[in-house]
Coordinates of C-alpha atoms in Angstrom, one line a residue:
M1 CA 4.0 28.7 -3.3
L2 CA 1.3 27.0 -5.3
R3 CA -1.2 29.6 -4.1
F4 CA 1.2 32.4 -4.9
F5 CA 1.7 31.3 -8.5
R6 CA -2.0 30.5 -9.0
E7 CA -3.1 33.9 -7.8
R8 CA -0.4 35.6 -9.8
A9 CA -1.7 33.8 -12.9
G10 CA -5.2 34.9 -12.1
M11 CA -6.5 31.3 -11.9
T12 CA -9.1 29.9 -9.5
Q13 CA -8.6 26.7 -7.6
E14 CA -11.4 25.2 -9.6
A15 CA -9.7 26.1 -12.9
L16 CA -6.3 24.7 -11.8
G17 CA -8.1 21.6 -10.7
K18 CA -9.4 21.0 -14.2
H19 CA -5.8 21.2 -15.5
V20 CA -4.4 18.7 -13.0
G21 CA -7.4 16.4 -12.5
Y22 CA -8.1 17.6 -8.9
S23 CA -11.3 18.9 -7.4
K24 CA -11.4 22.5 -6.1
S25 CA -11.2 21.1 -2.5
Q26 CA -8.2 18.9 -3.3
V27 CA -6.3 21.9 -4.7
A28 CA -7.2 23.9 -1.6
M29 CA -5.9 21.0 0.6
V30 CA -2.6 21.0 -1.2
E31 CA -2.3 24.8 -0.8
R32 CA -3.0 24.6 2.9
G33 CA -0.4 21.8 3.4
E34 CA -3.1 19.2 4.3
R35 CA -2.4 17.0 1.3
S36 CA 0.9 16.2 -0.5
P37 CA 0.8 16.8 -4.2
K38 CA 0.4 13.5 -6.1
G39 CA 0.4 12.4 -9.7
Q40 CA 1.4 15.1 -12.2
L41 CA 0.0 18.0 -10.2
V42 CA 3.4 19.7 -9.7
E43 CA 4.6 19.4 -13.2
I44 CA 1.3 20.5 -14.8
A45 CA 0.8 23.3 -12.3
D46 CA 4.3 24.6 -12.8
Q47 CA 3.8 24.8 -16.6
V48 CA 0.3 26.3 -16.7
L49 CA 1.0 28.8 -13.9
G50 CA 4.3 29.9 -15.4
A51 CA 6.4 29.0 -12.4
Q52 CA 9.5 28.2 -14.5
G53 CA 10.5 25.2 -12.5
A54 CA 10.1 26.7 -9.0
L55 CA 7.2 24.4 -8.0
V56 CA 9.0 21.3 -9.3
L57 CA 12.2 22.2 -7.4
L58 CA 10.3 22.9 -4.2
A59 CA 8.3 19.7 -4.4
E60 CA 11.4 17.5 -5.0
K61 CA 13.0 19.2 -1.9
E62 CA 10.0 18.8 0.4
F63 CA 8.5 15.5 -0.8
G64 CA 11.2 13.8 -2.8
R65 CA 10.3 11.3 -5.5
T66 CA 9.2 7.9 -4.3
G67 CA 8.5 6.6 -7.8
L68 CA 5.1 5.4 -6.6
R69 CA 2.0 5.6 -8.7
P70 CA -0.6 8.1 -7.5
W71 CA -3.2 5.5 -6.5
T72 CA -0.6 3.7 -4.4
E73 CA 0.3 7.0 -2.7
D74 CA -3.4 7.5 -1.8
Y75 CA -3.6 4.0 -0.3
L76 CA -0.3 4.4 1.7
A77 CA -1.6 7.7 3.1
E78 CA -4.6 5.8 4.5
E79 CA -2.6 2.8 5.7
K80 CA -0.1 5.0 7.6
K81 CA -2.9 6.4 9.9
A82 CA -5.3 3.4 9.9
A83 CA -6.7 2.2 13.2
A84 CA -7.0 -1.3 11.7
L85 CA -5.5 -3.0 8.6
H86 CA -6.6 -6.4 7.2
V87 CA -4.9 -7.8 4.1
Y88 CA -5.7 -10.8 1.9
Q89 CA -2.9 -11.6 -0.5
T90 CA -2.8 -14.3 -3.2
H91 CA 0.6 -14.0 -5.0
L92 CA 3.3 -12.6 -2.8
I93 CA 4.1 -11.5 0.7
P94 CA 2.2 -8.3 1.4
G95 CA 4.3 -5.1 0.9
S96 CA 4.0 -4.0 4.5
I97 CA 5.9 -7.0 5.8
Q98 CA 8.5 -7.5 3.0
T99 CA 12.2 -7.7 3.7
E100 CA 14.5 -5.5 1.7
A101 CA 15.8 -8.4 -0.4
Y102 CA 12.3 -9.7 -1.1
A103 CA 11.0 -6.3 -2.0
R104 CA 13.9 -5.8 -4.4
A105 CA 13.1 -9.1 -6.0
V106 CA 9.5 -8.0 -6.5
F107 CA 10.4 -4.8 -8.1
T108 CA 13.1 -6.4 -10.3
S109 CA 10.4 -8.8 -11.6
N110 CA 8.5 -5.8 -13.0
R111 CA 9.0 -6.1 -16.8
C112 CA 6.3 -3.8 -18.2
P113 CA 7.8 -1.3 -17.8
T114 CA 11.2 -2.4 -16.6
L115 CA 12.4 -0.3 -13.7
D116 CA 16.0 1.0 -13.6
E117 CA 18.1 0.6 -10.5
E118 CA 17.5 4.1 -9.2
E119 CA 13.7 3.6 -9.4
I120 CA 13.9 0.2 -7.7
D121 CA 16.0 1.7 -4.9
K122 CA 13.4 4.5 -4.3
R123 CA 10.5 2.0 -4.3
V124 CA 12.3 -0.4 -1.9
V125 CA 13.0 2.5 0.6
A126 CA 9.3 3.5 0.4
R127 CA 8.1 -0.1 1.0
L128 CA 10.4 -0.6 4.0
K129 CA 9.2 2.6 5.5
R130 CA 5.7 1.1 5.7
Q131 CA 6.8 -1.1 8.6
E132 CA 6.8 1.9 10.9
L133 CA 3.1 0.9 11.1
F134 CA 4.0 -1.8 13.6
A135 CA 5.6 0.5 16.1
R136 CA 3.0 3.3 15.7
K137 CA 1.1 4.7 18.7
P138 CA -1.8 4.3 19.1
T139 CA -1.3 0.7 18.2
P140 CA -3.3 -0.4 15.1
T141 CA -5.0 -3.8 14.9
I142 CA -3.5 -5.8 12.0
S143 CA -4.2 -9.1 10.3
Y144 CA -3.1 -11.0 7.2
V145 CA -4.5 -14.0 5.3
L146 CA -1.9 -15.4 2.9
E147 CA -2.4 -18.1 0.3
E148 CA -0.1 -21.1 1.0
A149 CA 1.4 -20.6 -2.5
V150 CA 2.8 -17.3 -1.2
L151 CA 5.1 -19.2 1.2
T152 CA 6.7 -21.3 -1.5
R153 CA 7.1 -18.9 -4.4
P154 CA 10.9 -18.3 -4.3
L155 CA 11.1 -14.7 -5.4
G156 CA 14.8 -13.7 -5.2
G157 CA 15.8 -17.3 -4.6
A158 CA 15.6 -19.7 -1.7
A159 CA 17.8 -17.7 0.7
T160 CA 15.7 -14.5 0.2
L161 CA 12.5 -16.5 0.7
K162 CA 13.8 -18.1 3.9
E163 CA 14.8 -14.7 5.3
Q164 CA 11.3 -13.4 4.4
L165 CA 9.5 -16.3 6.1
H166 CA 11.4 -15.7 9.3
H167 CA 10.5 -12.1 9.1
V168 CA 6.8 -13.0 8.7
L169 CA 7.1 -15.2 11.8
A170 CA 8.7 -12.3 13.8
I171 CA 5.9 -9.9 12.8
G172 CA 3.3 -12.5 13.6
E173 CA 4.6 -12.6 17.2
L174 CA 3.6 -9.0 17.8
R175 CA 0.5 -8.9 20.1
H176 CA -1.5 -6.7 17.7
V177 CA -0.8 -8.7 14.6
E178 CA -2.3 -12.0 13.5
I179 CA -1.1 -13.9 10.4
Q180 CA -3.0 -16.8 8.9
V181 CA -2.4 -19.1 6.0
M182 CA -5.1 -20.3 3.6
P183 CA -4.2 -23.9 2.8
H184 CA -4.1 -25.6 -0.6
S185 CA -6.5 -28.2 0.7
R186 CA -9.5 -25.9 1.1
E187 CA -12.4 -27.2 -0.9
T188 CA -14.4 -24.0 -0.5
H189 CA -12.9 -20.5 -0.7
A190 CA -14.4 -17.0 -0.1
G191 CA -11.6 -15.1 -1.8
L192 CA -11.6 -16.3 -5.4
A193 CA -12.1 -12.8 -6.7
G194 CA -8.6 -11.8 -5.6
R195 CA -6.5 -9.8 -3.1
M196 CA -7.8 -6.9 -1.1
S197 CA -6.8 -4.5 1.7
L198 CA -9.3 -3.4 4.3
L199 CA -8.8 -0.4 6.6
E200 CA -10.6 1.3 9.5
T201 CA -9.9 4.9 10.0
T202 CA -9.5 6.5 13.4
D203 CA -13.1 7.5 13.4
R204 CA -14.0 3.9 12.5
Q205 CA -15.0 4.5 8.9
Q206 CA -14.5 1.3 6.8
L207 CA -12.5 1.4 3.5
A208 CA -11.6 -1.3 1.1
Y209 CA -8.8 -1.0 -1.4
V210 CA -8.6 -3.1 -4.5
E211 CA -5.7 -2.8 -7.0
G212 CA -5.3 -4.2 -10.5
H213 CA -3.0 -3.9 -13.5
R214 CA -4.1 -0.4 -14.4
G215 CA -4.6 1.2 -11.0
G216 CA -6.3 0.9 -7.7
Y217 CA -9.4 2.3 -6.1
F218 CA -11.2 2.6 -2.8
V219 CA -14.6 1.1 -2.0
S220 CA -16.3 3.1 0.8
E221 CA -20.0 2.9 0.1
Q222 CA -22.5 0.3 1.5
P223 CA -23.3 -2.4 0.8
D224 CA -20.1 -3.0 -1.2
V225 CA -17.6 -2.2 1.6
G226 CA -19.6 -4.3 4.1
D227 CA -19.7 -7.2 1.7
L228 CA -15.9 -7.1 1.4
F229 CA -15.4 -7.0 5.2
G230 CA -17.8 -9.9 5.5
K231 CA -15.9 -11.8 2.9
Y232 CA -12.6 -11.2 4.8
G233 CA -14.3 -12.6 7.9
I234 CA -15.1 -15.8 6.1
L235 CA -11.6 -16.0 4.8
R236 CA -10.2 -15.8 8.4
A237 CA -12.6 -18.6 9.5
Q238 CA -11.5 -20.8 6.5
A239 CA -7.8 -20.2 7.0
L240 CA -5.5 -22.0 9.5
S241 CA -5.4 -20.5 12.9
P242 CA -2.4 -18.2 13.7
E243 CA -0.7 -20.9 15.6
E244 CA -1.2 -23.5 12.9
S245 CA -0.1 -21.0 10.3
A246 CA 3.1 -20.3 12.2
T247 CA 3.9 -24.0 12.4
L248 CA 3.4 -24.3 8.6
I249 CA 5.5 -21.2 7.9
E250 CA 8.3 -22.6 10.1
K251 CA 8.1 -26.0 8.3
V252 CA 8.4 -24.3 4.9
A253 CA 11.3 -22.2 6.0
R254 CA 13.1 -25.1 7.5
E255 CA 12.9 -27.1 4.3
L256 CA 14.4 -24.3 2.1

């Protein structure tokens, strides 16, 4: 449909790409069904191609509206098919292992802008869907390093946190998952620059994803991506072992 309206309007893929912020090859991938439309592509293309709402209607039917930001969608597309995933988190339980109640508390905490209930519901559904990663075949290799503060921040209240910690323990029992805690007592620390997610694609390409207040971006070029993987390796060496971490998580949950 996108190709039909583009050709009817006499517009090239390159020209459409300039309107929607895509490269020519990205427009071609959407037209071939190899990439889902992200950002404002559908809305802008519908207007400039004179589709009179047809593209918007079709996109909502085929892809729905997750409410996710474009850069988050790009990351989730890579996470979904990754051969390996390694996450260092500083402030909250990583999204891929959040419970429904905890995820809802996270999105409810968003005040700038404040999300309405419908938007929160969409984001919670999208976040829970990420846990399909753990049952996927072929099995990915997954690890997490969590700051100890993550275990005690009572987002959603004590009951929500306790349920969340038990869920973390259950995920950590999976054979292809390792969860470690970085203790408060560390006097040296390799992760002071903040959180990061590291991925390996099926062809073993290394990607790092870093997200801030205004967006997220991938790091794929050497030596930068190699430095981030090296930093994560040091973090794992500095953190408690998976067994020690599980003992600590159990203790925190028991005391809630």
